[in-house]
CSV table of C-alpha atoms in Angstrom, one decimal:
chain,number,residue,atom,x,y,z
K,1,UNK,CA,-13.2,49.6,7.9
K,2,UNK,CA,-11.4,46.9,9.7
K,3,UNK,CA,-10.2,43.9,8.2
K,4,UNK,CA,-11.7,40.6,9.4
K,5,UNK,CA,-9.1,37.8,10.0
K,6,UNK,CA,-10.8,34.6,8.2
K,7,UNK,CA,-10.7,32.1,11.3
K,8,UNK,CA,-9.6,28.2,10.4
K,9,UNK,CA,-11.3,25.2,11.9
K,10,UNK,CA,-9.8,22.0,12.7
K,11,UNK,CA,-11.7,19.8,11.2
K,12,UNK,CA,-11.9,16.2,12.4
K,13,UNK,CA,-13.6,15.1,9.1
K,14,UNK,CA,-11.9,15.2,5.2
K,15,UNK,CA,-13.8,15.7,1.5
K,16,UNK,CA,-13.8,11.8,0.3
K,17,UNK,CA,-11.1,11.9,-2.7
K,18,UNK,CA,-13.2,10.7,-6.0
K,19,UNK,CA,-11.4,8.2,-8.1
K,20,UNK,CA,-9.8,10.4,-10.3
K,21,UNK,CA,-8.2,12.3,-8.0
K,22,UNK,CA,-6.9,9.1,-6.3
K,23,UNK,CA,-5.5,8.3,-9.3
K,24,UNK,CA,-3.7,11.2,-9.8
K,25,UNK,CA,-2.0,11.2,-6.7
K,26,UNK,CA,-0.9,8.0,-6.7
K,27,UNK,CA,1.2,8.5,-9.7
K,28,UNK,CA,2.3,12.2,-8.8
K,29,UNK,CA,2.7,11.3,-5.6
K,30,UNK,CA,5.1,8.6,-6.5
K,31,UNK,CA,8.0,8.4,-3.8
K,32,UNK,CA,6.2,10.5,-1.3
K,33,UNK,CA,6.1,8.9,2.0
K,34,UNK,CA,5.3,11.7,4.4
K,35,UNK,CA,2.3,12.8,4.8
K,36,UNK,CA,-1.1,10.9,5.2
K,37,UNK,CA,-3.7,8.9,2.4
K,38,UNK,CA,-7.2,9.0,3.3
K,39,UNK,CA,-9.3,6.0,3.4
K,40,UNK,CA,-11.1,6.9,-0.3
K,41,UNK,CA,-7.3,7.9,-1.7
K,42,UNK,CA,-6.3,4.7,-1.1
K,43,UNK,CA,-9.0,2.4,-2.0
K,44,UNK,CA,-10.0,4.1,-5.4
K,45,UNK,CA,-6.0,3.4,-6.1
K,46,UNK,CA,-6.6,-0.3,-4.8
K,47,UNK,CA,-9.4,-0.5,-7.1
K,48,UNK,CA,-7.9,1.0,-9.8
K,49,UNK,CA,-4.5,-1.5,-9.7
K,50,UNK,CA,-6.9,-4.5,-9.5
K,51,UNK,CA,-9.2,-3.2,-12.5
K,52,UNK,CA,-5.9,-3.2,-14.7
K,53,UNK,CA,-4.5,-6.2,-13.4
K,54,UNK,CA,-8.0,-8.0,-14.7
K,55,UNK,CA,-7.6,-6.4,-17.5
K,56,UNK,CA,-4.3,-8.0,-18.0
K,57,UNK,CA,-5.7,-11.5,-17.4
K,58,UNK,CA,-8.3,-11.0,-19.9
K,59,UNK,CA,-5.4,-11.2,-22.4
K,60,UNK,CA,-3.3,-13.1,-21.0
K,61,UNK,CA,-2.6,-15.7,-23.9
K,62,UNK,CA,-2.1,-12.2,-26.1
K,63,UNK,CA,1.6,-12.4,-27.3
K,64,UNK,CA,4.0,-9.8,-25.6
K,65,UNK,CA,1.2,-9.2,-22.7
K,66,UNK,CA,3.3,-11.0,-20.2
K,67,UNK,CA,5.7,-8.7,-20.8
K,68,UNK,CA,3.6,-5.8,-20.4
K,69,UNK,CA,2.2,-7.0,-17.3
K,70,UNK,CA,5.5,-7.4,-15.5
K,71,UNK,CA,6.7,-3.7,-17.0
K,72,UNK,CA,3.2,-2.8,-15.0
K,73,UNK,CA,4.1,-4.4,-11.6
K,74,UNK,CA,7.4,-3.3,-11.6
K,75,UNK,CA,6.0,0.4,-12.4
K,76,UNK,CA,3.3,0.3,-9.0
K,77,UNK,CA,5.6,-1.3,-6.7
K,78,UNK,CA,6.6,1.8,-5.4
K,79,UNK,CA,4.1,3.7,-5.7
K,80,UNK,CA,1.7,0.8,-3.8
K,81,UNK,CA,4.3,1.4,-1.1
K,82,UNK,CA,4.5,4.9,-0.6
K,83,UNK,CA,0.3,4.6,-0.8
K,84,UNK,CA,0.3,2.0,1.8
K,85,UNK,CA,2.8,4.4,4.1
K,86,UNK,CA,0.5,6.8,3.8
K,87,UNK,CA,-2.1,4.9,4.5
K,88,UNK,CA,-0.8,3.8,8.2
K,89,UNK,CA,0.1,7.4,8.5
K,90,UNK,CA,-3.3,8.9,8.5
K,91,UNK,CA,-4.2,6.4,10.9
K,92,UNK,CA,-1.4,7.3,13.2
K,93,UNK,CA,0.8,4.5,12.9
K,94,UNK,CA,4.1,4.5,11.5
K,95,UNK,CA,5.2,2.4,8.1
K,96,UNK,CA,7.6,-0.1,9.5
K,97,UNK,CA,4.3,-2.3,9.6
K,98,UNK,CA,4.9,-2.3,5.7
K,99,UNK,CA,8.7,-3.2,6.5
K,100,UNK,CA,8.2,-5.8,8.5
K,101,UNK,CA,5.4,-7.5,6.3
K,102,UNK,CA,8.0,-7.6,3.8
K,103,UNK,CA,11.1,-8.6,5.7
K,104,UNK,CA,8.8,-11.6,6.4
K,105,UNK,CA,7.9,-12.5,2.8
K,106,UNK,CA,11.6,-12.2,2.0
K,107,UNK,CA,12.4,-14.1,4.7
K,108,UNK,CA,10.1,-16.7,2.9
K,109,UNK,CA,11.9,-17.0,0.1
K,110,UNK,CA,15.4,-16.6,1.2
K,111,UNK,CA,14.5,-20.1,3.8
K,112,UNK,CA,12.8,-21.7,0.4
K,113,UNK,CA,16.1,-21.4,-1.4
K,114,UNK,CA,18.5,-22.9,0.9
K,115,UNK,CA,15.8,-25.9,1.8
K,116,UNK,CA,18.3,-27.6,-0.6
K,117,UNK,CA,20.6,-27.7,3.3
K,118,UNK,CA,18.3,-28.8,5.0
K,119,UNK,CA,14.4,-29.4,5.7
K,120,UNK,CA,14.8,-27.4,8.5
K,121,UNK,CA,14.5,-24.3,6.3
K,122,UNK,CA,10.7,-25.4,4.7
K,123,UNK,CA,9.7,-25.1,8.5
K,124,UNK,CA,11.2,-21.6,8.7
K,125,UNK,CA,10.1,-20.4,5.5
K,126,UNK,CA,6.4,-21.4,6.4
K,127,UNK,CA,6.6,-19.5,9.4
K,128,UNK,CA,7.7,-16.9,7.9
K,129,UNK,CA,5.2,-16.4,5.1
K,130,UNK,CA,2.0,-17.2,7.9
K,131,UNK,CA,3.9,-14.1,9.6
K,132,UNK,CA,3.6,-11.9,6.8
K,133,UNK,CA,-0.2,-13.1,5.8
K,134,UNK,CA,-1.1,-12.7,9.8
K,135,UNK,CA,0.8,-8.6,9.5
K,136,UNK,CA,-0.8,-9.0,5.5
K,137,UNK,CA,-4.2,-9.2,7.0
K,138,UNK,CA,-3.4,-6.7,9.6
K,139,UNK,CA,-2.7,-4.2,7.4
K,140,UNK,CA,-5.5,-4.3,5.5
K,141,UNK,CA,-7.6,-3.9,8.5
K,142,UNK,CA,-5.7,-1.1,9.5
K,143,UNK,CA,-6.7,0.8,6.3
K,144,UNK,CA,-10.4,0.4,6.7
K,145,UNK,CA,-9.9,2.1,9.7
K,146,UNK,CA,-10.8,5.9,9.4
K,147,UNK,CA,-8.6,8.7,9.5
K,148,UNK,CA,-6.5,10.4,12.9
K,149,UNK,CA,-6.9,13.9,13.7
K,150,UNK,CA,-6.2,13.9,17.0
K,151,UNK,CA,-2.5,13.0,18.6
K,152,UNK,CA,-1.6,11.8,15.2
K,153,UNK,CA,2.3,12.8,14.7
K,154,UNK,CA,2.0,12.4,11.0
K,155,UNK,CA,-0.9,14.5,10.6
K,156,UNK,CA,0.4,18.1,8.6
């Protein structure tokens, strides 16, 4: 009796990731940048950063809390990053959107610090920062968009 070859299919559509899942990968997934995050991976993670960060203004008076929170944002920052990458990856664009949003809000501060020279550098430093809200704001509408199949380079 032959052997039937199981055929394939490229499908244009993904399983939504539930929250746990999400979750998961965004800690295992750590320093990953390749590869693609799907719409649900990303905003379960979203959800799940701002859920603890309320958490942490709920006791925020709490002795030694402060501390705790800043151990916390140190710990996503990377992570948020590598998500974010992803994230413009699955919808075919590359991540030096996320560079350039934060070359501009370094620029910011870098132009804040030396308005001590000259008010010139207030000017530039607002111009700055309204250049990394405008790219802020166009990244986040750029993960509400759904997911590339087709022609998308980053796709595995």
């Amino acid at each position: 009796m032959p052997v039937k070859k199981k055929v394939v299919k490229k499908t244009t559509q993904q399983k939504m990731v539930d929250f746990n899942t999400a979750i998961t990968r965004f800690w295992t997934k750590y320093a990953e940048i390749n590869g693609t995050a799907q719409r649900s991976e990303y905003w379960f993670a979203v959800l799940f950063v701002l859920l603890v960060n309320f958490v942490f203004s709920l006791f925020a008076r709490v002795p030694f809390v402060g501390f705790l929170y800043w151990v916390w944002s140190i710990a996503i920052f990377i992570p948020g990053l590598t998500l974010t990458a992803r994230r413009l990856h699955d919808v075919g664009l590359s991540a030096k959107w996320l560079l350039t949003f934060w070359f501009c809000v370094l620029l910011g501060f870098v132009f804040m610090l030396m308005v001590y020279f000259s008010v010139l550098f207030v000017f530039l430093a607002e111009v700055s920062w309204v250049f990394s809200g405008i790219v802020g704001i166009f990244l986040v509408i750029i993960s509400l968009l759904p997911s590339k199949f087709k022609d998308n380079p980053y796709r595995e």
